[in-house]
Tab-separated table of C-alpha atoms in Angstrom:
chain	number	residue	atom	x	y	z
A	502	MET	CA	-33.115	-41.492	1.122
A	503	HIS	CA	-29.433	-40.594	1.054
A	504	ASP	CA	-27.731	-38.186	-1.288
A	505	ASP	CA	-24.082	-37.208	-0.909
A	506	LEU	CA	-23.785	-33.547	-1.769
A	507	SER	CA	-22.185	-30.421	-0.479
A	508	ALA	CA	-23.831	-28.868	2.566
A	509	ALA	CA	-23.999	-25.638	0.578
A	510	GLU	CA	-26.459	-27.394	-1.726
A	511	PHE	CA	-28.935	-27.864	1.128
A	512	GLY	CA	-30.000	-24.238	0.746
A	513	GLU	CA	-32.272	-22.461	3.138
A	514	GLY	CA	-35.781	-23.485	3.985
A	515	PRO	CA	-38.720	-21.568	2.582
A	516	GLU	CA	-39.772	-18.255	4.022
A	517	GLY	CA	-42.100	-18.397	6.973
A	518	VAL	CA	-39.826	-20.373	9.294
A	519	PRO	CA	-39.232	-18.003	12.222
A	520	ASP	CA	-35.712	-16.956	13.187
A	521	GLY	CA	-34.237	-18.475	16.328
A	522	PHE	CA	-35.031	-22.051	15.388
A	523	ALA	CA	-31.390	-23.069	15.682
A	524	ILE	CA	-28.753	-24.135	18.175
A	525	SER	CA	-24.989	-24.115	17.897
A	526	LEU	CA	-22.643	-25.644	20.448
A	527	VAL	CA	-19.879	-28.170	20.969
A	528	PRO	CA	-21.464	-30.989	22.985
A	529	GLU	CA	-19.307	-33.128	25.248
A	530	SER	CA	-21.334	-36.239	24.452
A	531	ALA	CA	-24.113	-37.629	22.301
A	532	ALA	CA	-26.432	-37.262	25.295
A	533	ALA	CA	-25.686	-33.514	25.510
A	534	ALA	CA	-26.395	-33.127	21.783
A	535	ARG	CA	-29.672	-35.064	22.110
A	536	ASP	CA	-30.678	-32.869	25.053
A	537	ALA	CA	-30.050	-29.719	23.005
A	538	VAL	CA	-32.018	-31.054	20.029
A	539	THR	CA	-34.814	-32.225	22.334
A	540	GLU	CA	-35.031	-28.705	23.757
A	541	LEU	CA	-35.093	-27.202	20.257
A	542	LEU	CA	-37.790	-29.591	19.075
A	543	THR	CA	-39.868	-29.280	22.247
A	544	THR	CA	-39.859	-25.505	22.311
A	545	GLN	CA	-40.058	-24.862	18.582
A	546	PHE	CA	-41.265	-27.793	16.478
A	547	CYS	CA	-43.698	-29.356	18.941
A	548	ALA	CA	-45.064	-25.926	19.799
A	549	LEU	CA	-45.966	-25.562	16.115
A	550	VAL	CA	-47.574	-28.958	15.579
A	551	GLY	CA	-48.830	-29.849	19.045
A	552	ALA	CA	-47.482	-31.532	22.136
A	553	GLU	CA	-48.516	-34.984	20.893
A	554	MET	CA	-45.572	-34.849	18.466
A	555	THR	CA	-43.075	-35.010	21.338
A	556	ALA	CA	-43.040	-38.819	21.319
A	557	ASP	CA	-43.570	-39.182	17.582
A	558	VAL	CA	-41.336	-41.274	15.367
A	559	VAL	CA	-39.970	-38.221	13.534
A	560	VAL	CA	-38.630	-36.830	16.797
A	561	ALA	CA	-37.116	-40.210	17.661
A	562	ASP	CA	-35.490	-40.351	14.203
A	563	ALA	CA	-34.056	-36.848	14.633
A	564	LEU	CA	-32.600	-37.778	18.017
A	565	LEU	CA	-31.139	-41.021	16.659
A	566	VAL	CA	-29.454	-39.212	13.755
A	567	THR	CA	-28.091	-36.620	16.200
A	568	SER	CA	-26.760	-39.309	18.507
A	569	GLU	CA	-25.137	-41.343	15.731
A	570	LEU	CA	-23.424	-38.368	14.092
A	571	VAL	CA	-21.975	-37.171	17.408
A	572	THR	CA	-20.989	-40.680	18.490
A	573	ASN	CA	-19.230	-41.277	15.165
A	574	ALA	CA	-17.280	-38.023	15.581
A	575	VAL	CA	-16.248	-38.990	19.122
A	576	VAL	CA	-15.376	-42.625	18.397
A	577	HIS	CA	-13.887	-42.360	14.911
A	578	ALA	CA	-12.708	-38.768	14.488
A	579	GLY	CA	-11.227	-37.568	17.765
A	580	GLY	CA	-14.250	-35.630	18.980
A	581	VAL	CA	-16.749	-32.992	17.984
A	582	THR	CA	-15.383	-29.581	16.971
A	583	GLY	CA	-18.739	-28.064	16.036
A	584	PHE	CA	-22.422	-28.865	16.207
A	585	ALA	CA	-25.491	-27.092	14.892
A	586	ALA	CA	-29.143	-27.999	14.579
A	587	GLU	CA	-31.630	-25.844	12.742
A	588	LEU	CA	-35.299	-26.160	11.960
A	589	THR	CA	-36.042	-25.131	8.390
A	590	GLY	CA	-39.063	-25.466	6.180
A	591	ASP	CA	-37.559	-28.760	4.970
A	592	GLY	CA	-36.986	-30.295	8.393
A	593	LEU	CA	-34.238	-30.492	10.982
A	594	ARG	CA	-30.763	-29.848	9.599
A	595	ILE	CA	-28.033	-31.304	11.842
A	596	THR	CA	-24.357	-30.540	11.242
A	597	VAL	CA	-21.531	-32.220	13.160
A	598	SER	CA	-17.910	-31.207	12.578
A	599	ASP	CA	-14.716	-32.968	13.623
A	600	ALA	CA	-10.983	-32.612	12.979
A	601	SER	CA	-10.580	-35.785	10.900
A	602	PRO	CA	-10.706	-35.842	7.094
A	603	ASP	CA	-11.592	-39.569	7.168
A	604	LEU	CA	-14.964	-40.403	5.651
A	605	PRO	CA	-17.363	-43.224	6.356
A	606	VAL	CA	-16.888	-45.957	3.787
A	607	VAL	CA	-19.096	-48.576	2.234
A	608	GLU	CA	-17.656	-51.977	3.078
A	609	ALA	CA	-17.954	-55.119	0.982
A	610	GLY	CA	-21.570	-56.214	0.928
A	611	GLY	CA	-22.859	-52.642	0.690
A	612	ALA	CA	-23.079	-51.820	4.393
A	613	ALA	CA	-22.254	-48.144	4.884
A	614	ARG	CA	-20.183	-47.993	8.049
A	615	TRP	CA	-16.969	-46.670	9.511
A	616	VAL	CA	-14.116	-49.117	9.108
A	617	GLY	CA	-14.036	-51.030	12.374
A	618	GLY	CA	-17.348	-49.493	13.448
A	619	GLY	CA	-20.962	-50.410	13.760
A	620	TYR	CA	-24.038	-49.456	11.812
A	621	GLY	CA	-24.576	-45.880	12.989
A	622	TRP	CA	-23.649	-44.460	9.598
A	623	THR	CA	-26.117	-46.807	7.909
A	624	LEU	CA	-28.841	-45.553	10.261
A	625	VAL	CA	-27.992	-41.934	9.473
A	626	CYS	CA	-28.165	-42.632	5.736
A	627	ARG	CA	-31.499	-44.421	6.033
A	628	LEU	CA	-33.200	-41.918	8.327
A	629	ALA	CA	-31.983	-38.699	6.726
A	630	GLU	CA	-33.578	-37.276	3.608
A	631	ARG	CA	-30.182	-35.912	2.539
A	632	VAL	CA	-26.628	-36.250	3.820
A	633	ALA	CA	-23.701	-34.045	2.829
A	634	ILE	CA	-20.035	-34.338	3.731
A	635	ASP	CA	-17.726	-31.346	3.367
A	636	VAL	CA	-14.005	-31.933	3.870
A	637	GLY	CA	-11.672	-29.016	4.449
A	638	PRO	CA	-8.192	-28.359	5.788
A	639	ARG	CA	-9.413	-28.602	9.403
A	640	GLY	CA	-11.454	-31.785	9.093
A	641	LYS	CA	-14.973	-32.439	7.937
A	642	SER	CA	-18.565	-31.506	8.550
A	643	ILE	CA	-21.423	-33.907	8.027
A	644	THR	CA	-24.859	-32.394	7.515
A	645	ALA	CA	-28.029	-34.475	7.616
A	646	LEU	CA	-31.562	-33.318	6.897
A	647	VAL	CA	-34.274	-35.160	8.787
A	648	THR	CA	-37.758	-34.390	7.515
A	649	MET	CA	-40.181	-33.605	10.300
A	650	ALA	CA	-43.332	-34.857	8.579
């Protein structure tokens, strides 16, 4: 499900999610971002639910959303200026910032994609429970919540 809303409206997860379940960095590539999220999920999420979750579809979805958001920032927006991933009681919240104010658009026929791009944005919108785009004077931040259930 996809809802456009402000990242501020995501709120915090419920109490009981331990501190330290977050990463913040500026990855040089989608692969570096995936590696960081894999480490977060392996050490925190999978430790909570069991090692068998490591190869589960929810982890694959989280890594795909991470990869697509970072790739879109690199290809369409001049690069990543900020990246954060945080486990909350609602799931994995991924935020990617870039210096461009340009937003993904829905082209004729309803396909959500960057003008001149592929279908990464469509994948993000389908896999994320919620998506928020905040535009400011220094560019934009896109936040996606991937449920981990």
